[in-house]
Coordinates of C-alpha atoms in Angstrom, one line a residue:
Y1 CA 69.1 26.6 71.2
Q2 CA 65.7 26.2 71.7
Q3 CA 62.1 27.3 69.1
N4 CA 60.0 25.6 71.3
P5 CA 60.2 26.1 75.1
K6 CA 58.2 23.9 75.8
T7 CA 58.7 20.8 74.8
Y8 CA 62.1 22.0 75.8
A9 CA 61.3 22.3 79.2
I10 CA 60.0 18.7 79.0
V11 CA 62.9 16.7 77.9
K12 CA 65.0 19.3 79.8
Q13 CA 63.3 17.8 82.4
L14 CA 63.5 14.1 81.5
L15 CA 67.1 15.0 81.4
A16 CA 67.7 16.4 84.8
E17 CA 65.8 13.0 86.2
G18 CA 68.5 11.1 83.8
N19 CA 64.9 9.0 82.9
A20 CA 66.6 7.0 79.7
G21 CA 62.9 5.0 79.7
E22 CA 60.6 7.7 78.9
L23 CA 63.2 9.3 76.7
Q24 CA 63.8 6.1 74.5
K25 CA 60.1 6.6 74.3
Y26 CA 60.2 10.4 73.1
F27 CA 63.5 9.6 70.9
G28 CA 63.6 6.1 70.6
S29 CA 61.6 5.8 67.0
R30 CA 59.7 8.4 64.2
M31 CA 56.1 8.7 64.0
E32 CA 55.3 6.3 60.5
F33 CA 53.7 8.4 57.4
G34 CA 51.1 5.9 56.0
T35 CA 47.7 6.4 53.3
A36 CA 46.4 7.9 56.8
G37 CA 48.7 10.3 57.2
L38 CA 50.2 11.3 60.7
R39 CA 48.7 10.2 64.2
A40 CA 50.2 10.0 67.2
A41 CA 50.0 12.2 70.7
M42 CA 51.3 15.7 70.5
G43 CA 53.8 16.0 72.7
A44 CA 57.7 16.0 73.2
G45 CA 60.4 14.1 70.9
I46 CA 60.2 12.3 67.0
S47 CA 57.8 10.1 68.0
H48 CA 54.9 12.2 68.8
M49 CA 53.1 15.7 67.1
N50 CA 55.4 18.7 67.7
D51 CA 56.2 21.7 65.7
L52 CA 59.6 20.2 64.7
T53 CA 57.9 16.5 62.9
I54 CA 55.4 18.7 61.4
I55 CA 57.9 20.9 60.2
Q56 CA 59.6 17.8 58.9
T57 CA 56.6 15.7 57.2
T58 CA 55.9 18.6 55.7
Q59 CA 59.0 19.6 53.5
G60 CA 59.8 15.9 53.2
F61 CA 55.9 16.2 51.5
C62 CA 56.4 19.6 49.6
R63 CA 59.6 17.8 47.8
Y64 CA 57.6 14.7 47.3
L65 CA 54.5 17.5 45.4
E66 CA 58.1 19.0 43.3
K67 CA 59.1 15.7 42.7
N68 CA 55.3 14.2 41.2
F69 CA 54.4 18.2 40.1
S70 CA 56.3 20.7 37.3
D71 CA 53.3 23.2 38.1
L72 CA 53.1 23.0 42.1
K73 CA 54.0 26.8 42.2
K74 CA 50.6 27.6 39.6
R75 CA 48.3 25.5 41.6
G76 CA 49.3 25.5 45.5
V77 CA 48.0 23.6 48.3
V78 CA 45.2 23.9 50.4
I79 CA 46.0 22.7 54.3
G80 CA 42.6 23.3 56.9
F81 CA 43.1 22.4 61.0
D82 CA 40.5 21.0 63.9
A83 CA 39.6 22.6 67.4
R84 CA 42.1 20.2 69.3
A85 CA 44.7 22.0 71.8
H86 CA 47.5 20.0 74.3
L87 CA 48.6 23.1 76.7
S88 CA 52.3 21.4 78.2
S89 CA 53.4 21.0 74.7
G90 CA 52.3 24.7 72.7
G91 CA 50.3 21.9 69.9
S92 CA 47.7 22.9 67.9
S93 CA 46.2 21.6 65.9
K94 CA 45.8 25.9 64.3
R95 CA 49.5 26.3 64.8
F96 CA 50.7 23.0 63.1
A97 CA 48.7 24.1 60.0
R98 CA 50.3 27.7 60.1
L99 CA 53.7 26.3 60.2
A100 CA 53.0 23.7 57.3
A101 CA 51.9 27.3 55.1
N102 CA 55.1 28.0 56.0
T103 CA 57.3 25.1 54.5
F104 CA 55.9 25.2 51.0
I105 CA 55.0 29.5 51.3
S106 CA 59.0 29.7 51.7
Q107 CA 59.1 27.3 48.2
G108 CA 56.8 29.4 46.8
V109 CA 54.3 27.2 47.2
P110 CA 50.7 28.8 46.6
V111 CA 48.9 27.7 50.3
Y112 CA 44.8 28.8 50.0
L113 CA 45.4 28.3 54.5
F114 CA 41.9 28.4 56.1
S115 CA 41.6 31.1 58.9
D116 CA 39.3 28.5 61.1
I117 CA 38.2 25.6 62.3
I118 CA 36.4 23.1 58.8
P119 CA 35.1 20.2 58.8
T120 CA 37.4 17.3 57.1
P121 CA 35.6 17.1 54.3
F122 CA 35.8 21.2 53.7
V123 CA 39.7 19.9 52.1
P124 CA 38.8 17.5 49.3
Y125 CA 36.3 19.7 48.2
T126 CA 38.6 22.1 48.7
V127 CA 41.4 20.0 45.9
T128 CA 38.6 19.9 44.1
H129 CA 36.4 22.7 43.7
L130 CA 40.1 24.9 43.0
K131 CA 42.0 21.8 40.9
L132 CA 45.1 21.9 43.8
C133 CA 47.8 19.3 43.6
A134 CA 46.7 18.2 47.6
G135 CA 45.8 18.7 50.5
I136 CA 46.2 18.5 54.5
M137 CA 44.0 18.3 57.3
V138 CA 45.5 18.7 60.9
T139 CA 42.4 16.8 62.6
A140 CA 43.3 13.3 64.9
S141 CA 38.9 12.6 64.3
H142 CA 37.8 10.7 67.1
N143 CA 40.7 9.3 68.9
P144 CA 40.8 10.7 72.2
K145 CA 42.2 14.3 73.4
Q146 CA 46.1 14.4 73.1
D147 CA 46.0 13.3 69.9
N148 CA 47.0 15.0 67.0
G149 CA 46.3 14.3 63.0
Y150 CA 47.9 15.2 59.4
K151 CA 45.7 14.0 56.8
V152 CA 46.8 14.5 53.3
Y153 CA 44.9 14.8 50.2
W154 CA 46.0 13.9 46.7
E155 CA 45.0 16.5 43.3
N156 CA 41.9 13.4 42.6
G157 CA 40.2 15.1 46.0
A158 CA 40.7 11.4 48.3
Q159 CA 43.3 10.2 50.5
I160 CA 46.2 9.0 49.6
I161 CA 46.8 5.5 48.5
S162 CA 50.1 3.2 48.4
P163 CA 52.3 4.1 47.1
H164 CA 51.9 7.4 47.2
D165 CA 52.5 6.7 51.7
K166 CA 56.5 4.9 51.1
G167 CA 57.9 8.3 49.1
I168 CA 56.3 11.1 50.6
S169 CA 57.6 9.3 54.1
Q170 CA 61.2 8.5 52.2
A171 CA 61.1 12.7 51.4
I172 CA 61.0 13.2 55.3
E173 CA 63.7 11.0 56.4
E174 CA 65.4 13.0 53.6
N175 CA 64.5 16.5 55.0
Q176 CA 65.3 16.4 58.9
E177 CA 66.7 19.8 58.6
P178 CA 64.6 22.5 59.0
W179 CA 64.8 24.9 56.2
P180 CA 66.2 28.3 57.5
Q181 CA 63.1 30.0 58.5
A182 CA 61.3 27.3 59.2
W183 CA 60.0 28.4 62.2
D184 CA 59.0 32.0 62.1
D185 CA 55.4 31.4 60.8
K186 CA 54.7 35.2 60.9
L187 CA 55.9 35.5 57.0
I188 CA 53.2 33.9 56.0
D189 CA 50.5 36.1 56.6
S190 CA 52.5 39.1 54.2
S191 CA 53.1 37.0 51.4
L192 CA 50.8 37.5 48.0
L193 CA 51.3 33.1 47.9
L194 CA 48.6 33.0 51.3
H195 CA 45.5 32.6 49.9
D196 CA 41.9 32.1 52.7
P197 CA 39.7 30.2 50.7
Y198 CA 37.2 30.5 54.6
A199 CA 34.5 32.7 52.5
M200 CA 34.8 30.6 49.1
V201 CA 33.6 27.4 50.5
N202 CA 31.5 28.3 53.2
K203 CA 29.6 29.9 50.2
E204 CA 30.1 26.7 47.4
Y205 CA 30.1 23.9 49.7
F206 CA 26.7 24.7 50.7
K207 CA 25.8 25.2 46.8
D208 CA 26.8 22.6 45.9
I209 CA 25.1 19.7 48.4
Q210 CA 21.8 21.6 47.0
K211 CA 22.2 18.9 44.2
Q212 CA 21.3 16.3 47.0
C213 CA 18.3 18.5 48.4
F214 CA 14.7 16.7 46.2
Y215 CA 12.0 18.3 48.9
R216 CA 12.7 22.2 50.0
N217 CA 8.9 22.5 50.6
I218 CA 8.6 19.3 53.3
N219 CA 11.3 20.2 54.6
K220 CA 9.9 24.1 54.7
E221 CA 6.7 22.1 56.7
T222 CA 8.0 19.5 58.1
N223 CA 7.4 19.9 61.7
L224 CA 9.5 16.8 62.8
K225 CA 12.1 18.2 65.2
F226 CA 15.8 17.3 65.5
V227 CA 19.2 17.4 68.4
H228 CA 22.3 18.1 66.9
T229 CA 25.7 17.8 68.2
S230 CA 29.4 18.2 67.3
V231 CA 30.4 17.0 70.4
H232 CA 32.6 19.4 71.2
G233 CA 34.1 19.6 67.5
V234 CA 34.0 21.9 64.8
G235 CA 30.6 20.9 63.1
H236 CA 28.4 22.7 64.5
K237 CA 28.6 26.2 62.8
F238 CA 28.2 23.8 59.4
V239 CA 25.8 21.6 60.4
Q240 CA 23.3 25.0 60.8
L241 CA 23.7 26.8 57.5
A242 CA 23.5 23.4 56.2
F243 CA 20.0 23.1 57.4
K244 CA 19.4 26.7 56.4
A245 CA 20.8 25.5 52.7
F246 CA 18.0 23.1 53.5
D247 CA 15.9 25.5 53.6
L248 CA 15.1 23.1 57.3
S249 CA 14.2 24.7 60.5
P250 CA 17.4 24.7 62.6
P251 CA 17.6 21.4 64.7
F252 CA 18.7 22.0 68.7
A253 CA 21.9 22.1 69.2
V254 CA 23.4 20.8 73.0
P255 CA 24.7 24.0 74.6
E256 CA 27.5 21.8 76.5
Q257 CA 29.0 20.4 73.7
K258 CA 27.9 22.5 70.7
D259 CA 31.1 25.5 71.1
P260 CA 35.1 23.3 70.4
D261 CA 36.9 22.6 73.9
P262 CA 39.6 21.0 73.4
D263 CA 39.5 19.5 76.2
F264 CA 36.1 17.5 75.1
P265 CA 34.7 17.6 78.9
T266 CA 31.6 15.6 79.0
V267 CA 32.4 12.6 77.2
K268 CA 35.7 9.6 78.3
Y269 CA 36.0 8.9 74.7
P270 CA 35.3 11.9 71.7
N271 CA 33.2 8.6 69.3
P272 CA 30.1 8.7 68.1
E273 CA 30.6 5.5 67.5
E274 CA 30.6 3.8 70.8
G275 CA 27.2 4.1 71.2
K276 CA 25.0 5.8 73.9
G277 CA 27.0 7.0 75.8
V278 CA 28.8 9.9 73.6
L279 CA 24.5 10.8 73.6
T280 CA 23.7 11.2 76.9
L281 CA 23.5 15.1 76.8
S282 CA 21.2 14.9 73.2
F283 CA 18.7 12.2 74.6
A284 CA 17.9 14.4 78.0
L285 CA 17.8 17.5 75.1
A286 CA 15.5 15.6 73.0
E287 CA 13.6 14.6 75.8
K288 CA 13.1 18.0 77.1
D289 CA 12.2 19.8 73.4
G290 CA 10.5 16.7 71.9
A291 CA 12.5 15.8 68.7
R292 CA 12.2 12.4 67.6
I293 CA 16.3 12.3 65.8
I294 CA 19.0 13.3 67.0
L295 CA 22.4 13.9 64.5
A296 CA 25.5 13.5 66.5
N297 CA 29.1 13.7 63.8
D298 CA 32.4 13.4 65.4
P299 CA 35.1 16.6 66.1
D300 CA 35.8 16.7 62.7
A301 CA 32.4 16.1 61.8
D302 CA 32.8 13.6 58.9
R303 CA 31.7 10.3 60.6
L304 CA 28.0 10.5 61.6
A305 CA 25.6 8.7 64.7
V306 CA 21.8 8.6 63.9
A307 CA 19.5 8.2 66.8
E308 CA 15.6 7.6 66.7
K309 CA 12.9 7.7 69.8
Q310 CA 11.1 4.7 69.3
E311 CA 7.2 3.4 70.1
S312 CA 8.1 2.4 73.8
G313 CA 9.6 5.1 74.4
E314 CA 13.4 3.9 73.7
W315 CA 16.0 5.1 72.1
K316 CA 17.3 3.3 69.1
V317 CA 21.2 4.2 68.4
F318 CA 21.4 3.1 63.6
S319 CA 24.3 1.1 63.5
G320 CA 26.6 2.5 60.5
N321 CA 25.2 0.4 58.2
E322 CA 21.6 0.4 59.3
L323 CA 22.4 4.2 58.0
G324 CA 24.1 3.0 55.0
A325 CA 21.1 0.7 54.7
L326 CA 18.6 3.3 54.4
L327 CA 20.7 6.5 52.6
G328 CA 21.7 4.2 49.8
W329 CA 17.8 3.3 49.3
W330 CA 16.9 7.0 49.8
I331 CA 19.4 8.3 48.0
F332 CA 18.7 5.5 44.5
T333 CA 14.9 5.9 45.2
C334 CA 16.0 9.9 45.2
W335 CA 18.0 9.5 41.8
K336 CA 15.3 7.1 40.4
N337 CA 12.5 10.0 40.7
N338 CA 13.5 13.5 40.9
S339 CA 17.3 12.9 39.2
R340 CA 17.9 15.3 36.2
D341 CA 21.3 12.8 35.1
T342 CA 19.3 11.6 31.4
R343 CA 22.6 8.2 32.3
A344 CA 21.3 4.8 32.0
I345 CA 21.1 3.0 35.0
K346 CA 23.8 1.0 34.1
D347 CA 26.2 4.0 34.5
V348 CA 25.0 3.7 38.3
Y349 CA 27.5 2.7 41.0
M350 CA 27.3 2.4 45.3
L351 CA 30.5 0.9 47.3
S352 CA 31.3 0.6 49.8
S353 CA 33.7 -1.1 52.2
T354 CA 34.2 -5.2 52.4
V355 CA 33.6 -5.2 56.1
S356 CA 30.8 -3.3 56.0
S357 CA 27.5 -4.5 55.0
K358 CA 26.7 -6.2 51.6
I359 CA 22.5 -4.9 51.8
L360 CA 23.5 -2.1 48.6
R361 CA 24.3 -5.3 46.4
A362 CA 21.5 -7.0 47.3
I363 CA 19.3 -3.5 46.3
A364 CA 21.3 -2.6 42.6
L365 CA 20.7 -6.1 42.1
K366 CA 17.5 -6.2 41.8
E367 CA 17.0 -2.4 40.5
G368 CA 20.0 -3.2 38.4
F369 CA 22.8 -0.2 39.0
H370 CA 26.5 -1.7 39.6
F371 CA 27.6 -2.6 43.7
E372 CA 31.4 -2.7 44.0
E373 CA 33.2 -3.6 47.3
T374 CA 36.5 -1.9 48.2
L375 CA 39.0 -2.8 50.6
T376 CA 38.7 -1.1 54.4
G377 CA 39.0 2.4 54.8
F378 CA 37.4 5.9 52.2
K379 CA 41.0 6.0 50.5
W380 CA 40.0 3.3 48.6
M381 CA 35.7 4.1 48.0
G382 CA 36.7 7.6 47.4
N383 CA 39.7 6.7 44.8
R384 CA 37.7 4.3 42.7
A385 CA 34.8 6.3 42.7
K386 CA 37.0 8.9 41.0
Q387 CA 38.3 6.1 38.9
L388 CA 34.3 6.3 37.9
M389 CA 33.3 9.7 37.8
D390 CA 36.9 9.6 35.0
Q391 CA 34.9 7.0 32.5
G392 CA 31.6 9.3 33.3
K393 CA 30.6 7.2 34.7
A394 CA 27.4 9.0 38.1
V395 CA 29.0 6.8 42.0
L396 CA 25.1 8.4 43.9
F397 CA 26.6 7.0 47.4
A398 CA 29.4 5.0 49.2
F399 CA 29.5 4.1 52.8
E400 CA 31.8 1.9 55.4
E401 CA 30.4 0.4 58.2
A402 CA 32.4 2.9 61.0
I403 CA 29.6 5.9 60.0
G404 CA 31.1 7.4 57.3
Y405 CA 29.0 8.4 54.9
M406 CA 30.2 10.4 50.9
C407 CA 26.6 11.2 49.9
C408 CA 27.7 14.0 47.6
P409 CA 29.9 13.9 44.2
A410 CA 32.0 17.1 45.4
V411 CA 33.6 15.3 48.5
L412 CA 35.3 11.8 47.4
D413 CA 35.3 11.2 51.2
K414 CA 33.4 10.8 54.5
D415 CA 31.1 13.8 55.6
G416 CA 28.9 14.3 58.2
V417 CA 27.9 17.7 57.4
S418 CA 25.9 16.2 54.2
A419 CA 24.8 13.3 55.5
A420 CA 23.5 14.3 58.6
V421 CA 21.4 17.0 56.7
I422 CA 20.3 14.8 53.7
T423 CA 19.2 12.5 57.3
A424 CA 17.3 14.9 58.0
E425 CA 15.3 15.4 54.8
M426 CA 15.3 11.5 54.2
A427 CA 13.6 11.7 58.0
S428 CA 11.2 14.8 57.0
F429 CA 9.6 12.9 53.8
L430 CA 8.8 9.8 55.3
A431 CA 7.4 11.3 58.3
T432 CA 5.0 12.7 55.3
R433 CA 3.9 8.7 55.3
N434 CA 3.7 8.6 59.2
L435 CA 7.0 6.0 58.8
S436 CA 10.0 6.3 61.0
L437 CA 13.3 5.8 60.5
S438 CA 13.6 2.0 62.0
Q439 CA 10.1 0.9 59.8
Q440 CA 12.0 2.3 57.2
L441 CA 15.1 0.3 57.5
K442 CA 12.4 -2.6 58.4
A443 CA 10.8 -1.7 54.5
V444 CA 14.2 -1.4 52.9
Y445 CA 15.0 -5.3 54.1
D446 CA 11.7 -6.8 53.6
E447 CA 11.4 -5.1 50.1
Y448 CA 15.6 -6.4 49.6
G449 CA 16.5 -8.8 52.0
F450 CA 17.3 -9.4 55.4
H451 CA 20.9 -8.2 57.0
I452 CA 21.8 -8.4 60.0
T453 CA 25.4 -7.6 61.1
K454 CA 27.8 -8.4 64.3
A455 CA 31.4 -6.6 65.1
S456 CA 33.6 -6.9 67.5
Y457 CA 37.4 -7.9 69.3
F458 CA 39.6 -8.4 70.9
I459 CA 42.4 -6.6 72.1
C460 CA 46.3 -8.5 71.8
H461 CA 49.2 -7.2 72.8
D462 CA 51.8 -10.2 71.2
P463 CA 51.7 -9.6 67.2
K464 CA 53.6 -13.2 67.8
V465 CA 50.0 -14.0 68.8
I466 CA 48.0 -12.5 65.5
Q467 CA 50.6 -13.6 63.8
Q468 CA 50.0 -17.5 64.7
L469 CA 46.3 -17.4 65.1
F470 CA 45.9 -15.8 61.1
D471 CA 48.8 -18.8 60.6
N472 CA 46.3 -21.4 62.1
L473 CA 43.5 -20.8 60.1
R474 CA 45.5 -21.3 56.9
N475 CA 47.0 -24.7 58.1
F476 CA 44.1 -25.5 59.7
D477 CA 43.0 -29.0 58.6
G478 CA 47.4 -30.1 57.3
K479 CA 49.5 -27.8 55.8
N480 CA 47.8 -25.1 52.9
T481 CA 44.1 -25.7 54.1
Y482 CA 41.6 -23.4 55.7
P483 CA 39.1 -24.6 57.8
K484 CA 36.1 -26.5 56.3
S485 CA 33.8 -25.9 58.3
C486 CA 33.0 -23.6 62.7
G487 CA 31.1 -25.8 64.3
R488 CA 28.0 -27.0 62.8
F489 CA 28.4 -24.2 59.8
K490 CA 30.2 -25.6 56.8
V491 CA 32.5 -22.9 54.6
S492 CA 31.2 -22.5 51.3
G493 CA 33.8 -19.9 50.2
I494 CA 37.5 -17.9 50.9
R495 CA 39.5 -15.5 50.6
D496 CA 43.0 -13.9 51.7
L497 CA 44.1 -10.7 51.6
T498 CA 47.1 -11.3 53.2
T499 CA 47.5 -13.9 51.1
G500 CA 45.7 -12.9 47.3
Y501 CA 43.9 -16.5 47.5
D502 CA 40.5 -16.5 46.8
S503 CA 38.2 -19.7 45.9
S504 CA 35.5 -18.0 44.4
Q505 CA 37.4 -17.0 42.0
P506 CA 37.9 -19.5 38.9
D507 CA 42.1 -18.2 38.4
Q508 CA 42.1 -18.8 42.5
K509 CA 43.3 -15.3 42.8
A510 CA 41.9 -12.5 44.8
I511 CA 40.8 -9.3 42.3
L512 CA 41.1 -6.8 45.6
P513 CA 44.2 -5.7 46.1
T514 CA 46.2 -7.4 49.1
S515 CA 49.1 -6.2 51.2
K516 CA 50.6 -8.5 53.2
S517 CA 51.7 -5.9 56.9
S518 CA 48.5 -7.0 57.4
Q519 CA 46.2 -9.8 58.3
M520 CA 43.0 -10.3 56.9
I521 CA 40.9 -13.3 55.8
T522 CA 36.7 -13.6 55.0
F523 CA 34.9 -16.9 55.1
T524 CA 31.8 -17.3 53.3
F525 CA 29.4 -20.2 54.8
A526 CA 26.7 -22.3 53.5
N527 CA 23.6 -20.6 54.8
G528 CA 24.1 -16.8 54.0
G529 CA 26.7 -15.9 56.6
V530 CA 29.7 -14.5 55.9
A531 CA 32.5 -12.8 58.1
T532 CA 35.9 -11.1 58.3
M533 CA 38.8 -10.8 60.8
R534 CA 41.4 -8.3 60.4
T535 CA 44.1 -6.9 61.6
S536 CA 43.7 -3.2 62.8
G537 CA 46.2 -0.9 61.5
T538 CA 46.1 1.6 64.6
E539 CA 45.4 -0.6 67.3
P540 CA 46.4 -3.6 69.0
K541 CA 43.3 -5.4 67.9
I542 CA 41.7 -8.4 66.1
K543 CA 38.6 -7.2 64.4
Y544 CA 35.8 -9.3 63.3
Y545 CA 32.9 -8.5 60.8
S546 CA 29.7 -10.8 61.0
E547 CA 27.0 -11.0 58.1
L548 CA 24.4 -13.0 57.9
C549 CA 22.4 -12.2 54.2
A550 CA 18.9 -13.1 53.8
P551 CA 16.7 -13.7 50.3
P552 CA 14.4 -10.9 50.8
G553 CA 10.4 -12.9 52.0
N554 CA 12.9 -14.6 55.1
S555 CA 10.8 -12.5 57.3
D556 CA 11.8 -14.3 60.5
V557 CA 14.0 -11.6 62.0
E558 CA 14.9 -13.3 65.4
Q559 CA 15.4 -16.0 64.2
L560 CA 18.6 -14.9 61.9
K561 CA 19.0 -13.4 65.0
K562 CA 20.0 -16.3 66.5
E563 CA 21.7 -18.2 64.0
L564 CA 24.4 -15.0 63.8
D565 CA 24.6 -14.9 66.8
E566 CA 25.0 -19.2 67.0
L567 CA 28.2 -18.4 64.3
V568 CA 29.6 -15.5 65.9
N569 CA 29.9 -17.9 69.1
A570 CA 31.9 -20.5 66.9
L571 CA 34.3 -18.0 65.4
E572 CA 35.1 -17.1 68.5
K573 CA 35.6 -20.4 69.6
H574 CA 37.0 -22.2 66.7
F575 CA 39.0 -19.9 64.9
F576 CA 40.0 -17.1 67.9
Q577 CA 40.3 -19.9 70.7
P578 CA 40.4 -16.7 73.4
E579 CA 41.6 -18.4 76.1
K580 CA 44.5 -20.6 73.9
N581 CA 45.6 -17.5 72.6
K582 CA 45.0 -15.5 76.0
L583 CA 43.2 -12.6 74.4
Q584 CA 41.7 -9.9 76.1
R585 CA 37.3 -9.2 75.2
K586 CA 36.4 -5.9 73.6
T587 CA 34.8 -4.9 77.3
E588 CA 31.1 -2.5 76.8

């Protein structure tokens, strides 16, 4: 009995070959549903993204929502999708989105299903705008082309946090038998419960982001030229519309990358975080058209990378922390100078994640607004922002070093579309003062203190070795003692978010939530350095993030860089011990 002839054929072939190893891979274990939803390769079997696993996941999610919302059938859910597709298994984001819509509609739940591809931030925007119970985005963001994902938003417009992931996961386990007509997605086309929010959101979203447009006259006049790439993803049309909404001339689009293509033919990985490799075609177009600034979105347009041509002719690709510093400075300056917001500065907040640069803390201290750090990931910043907004606070900006920016309170998640156009307005404004983005970044550091960051990772496929490495740090000088120094660098504070210990708190208990299932220790050093070591939830990596925060006035950048390099070398040598632990270095 076959519903999807392609996945059926794959499994039949493996059975005919008697290939137990591959069958074990396909059917050995079900995909884990976590706070990030699902993320896996498309293909046959319960360990992959396919028609069946999407139906099962949505059935569980639907039952969980019914339990949590008595008015689910009145309010409904929104579903969006990107342009990913997988020929050999017949899976595609659009097909998965339609199957998910069919599941909800079969239970009498109204579904706002986008009729065409959209950027991920449009889903949380729609949840908030239409006061829906939940949102689903079918996307694997910047993952390799064979992957897909299923990302879930709660009624507050932010990604889910625990315990919802556990509750949904359990409900999926309890609802694995596909409901009658689960496969028949054509049923939705004639249903009165199906709505298409595409036209409405394309109008309202661009109206809402215009509240962040402060220099329309400069935008109209500027001669600054921009190149934009959507890296074969969904961003092209929406960034063009955003520029129009701000009265900026449209950016030059990289022709080979502007149309959605699930094969991502011109890049090895469709991830603008990888820096210059993904931007090769953008650099060429910028040189040809005389553009000084490149804006690059990842394929689902929730993240943004920016590059600027320097006086020397070299291109500088800004790190997530550097662009976070620029946008934080810009958004605060715009609020201070132009805002019609009558709230006092004591009600103004900015957020960033604990592994991101502390530059916002330095700006907040000097200017008098609040800065808060959250755990890693936008789900934490989105949820915290919503709490603060419900208390009447203004959350102006949040960012994470992985090139994610929330510049607009209408979207409680990272949004690469609004970030792109706000960056373009900032650059246009600075150009009228004869300043480049790089020069302004230096000015921000001169005023608030230099913040130099360096991050990398080691690959380790053996969970036992990772466990040992972190155990060693917790029992460094005898049992239950953390390191007092790292080479020549004295440790002045320790926060362990696996165990909940924080040496800087009066009761030695960490304020941020702790999680025993993942490793994360932050060391503060006497020289103003901070380093966090943590495991990745999605990859076999031990990551580290380091930063040296200098007080304003210390402008010997080369000396600061040298000091941070030495700190990182000591961290690798004494805390990671790559030779002893057989760790594989990140390859450039």
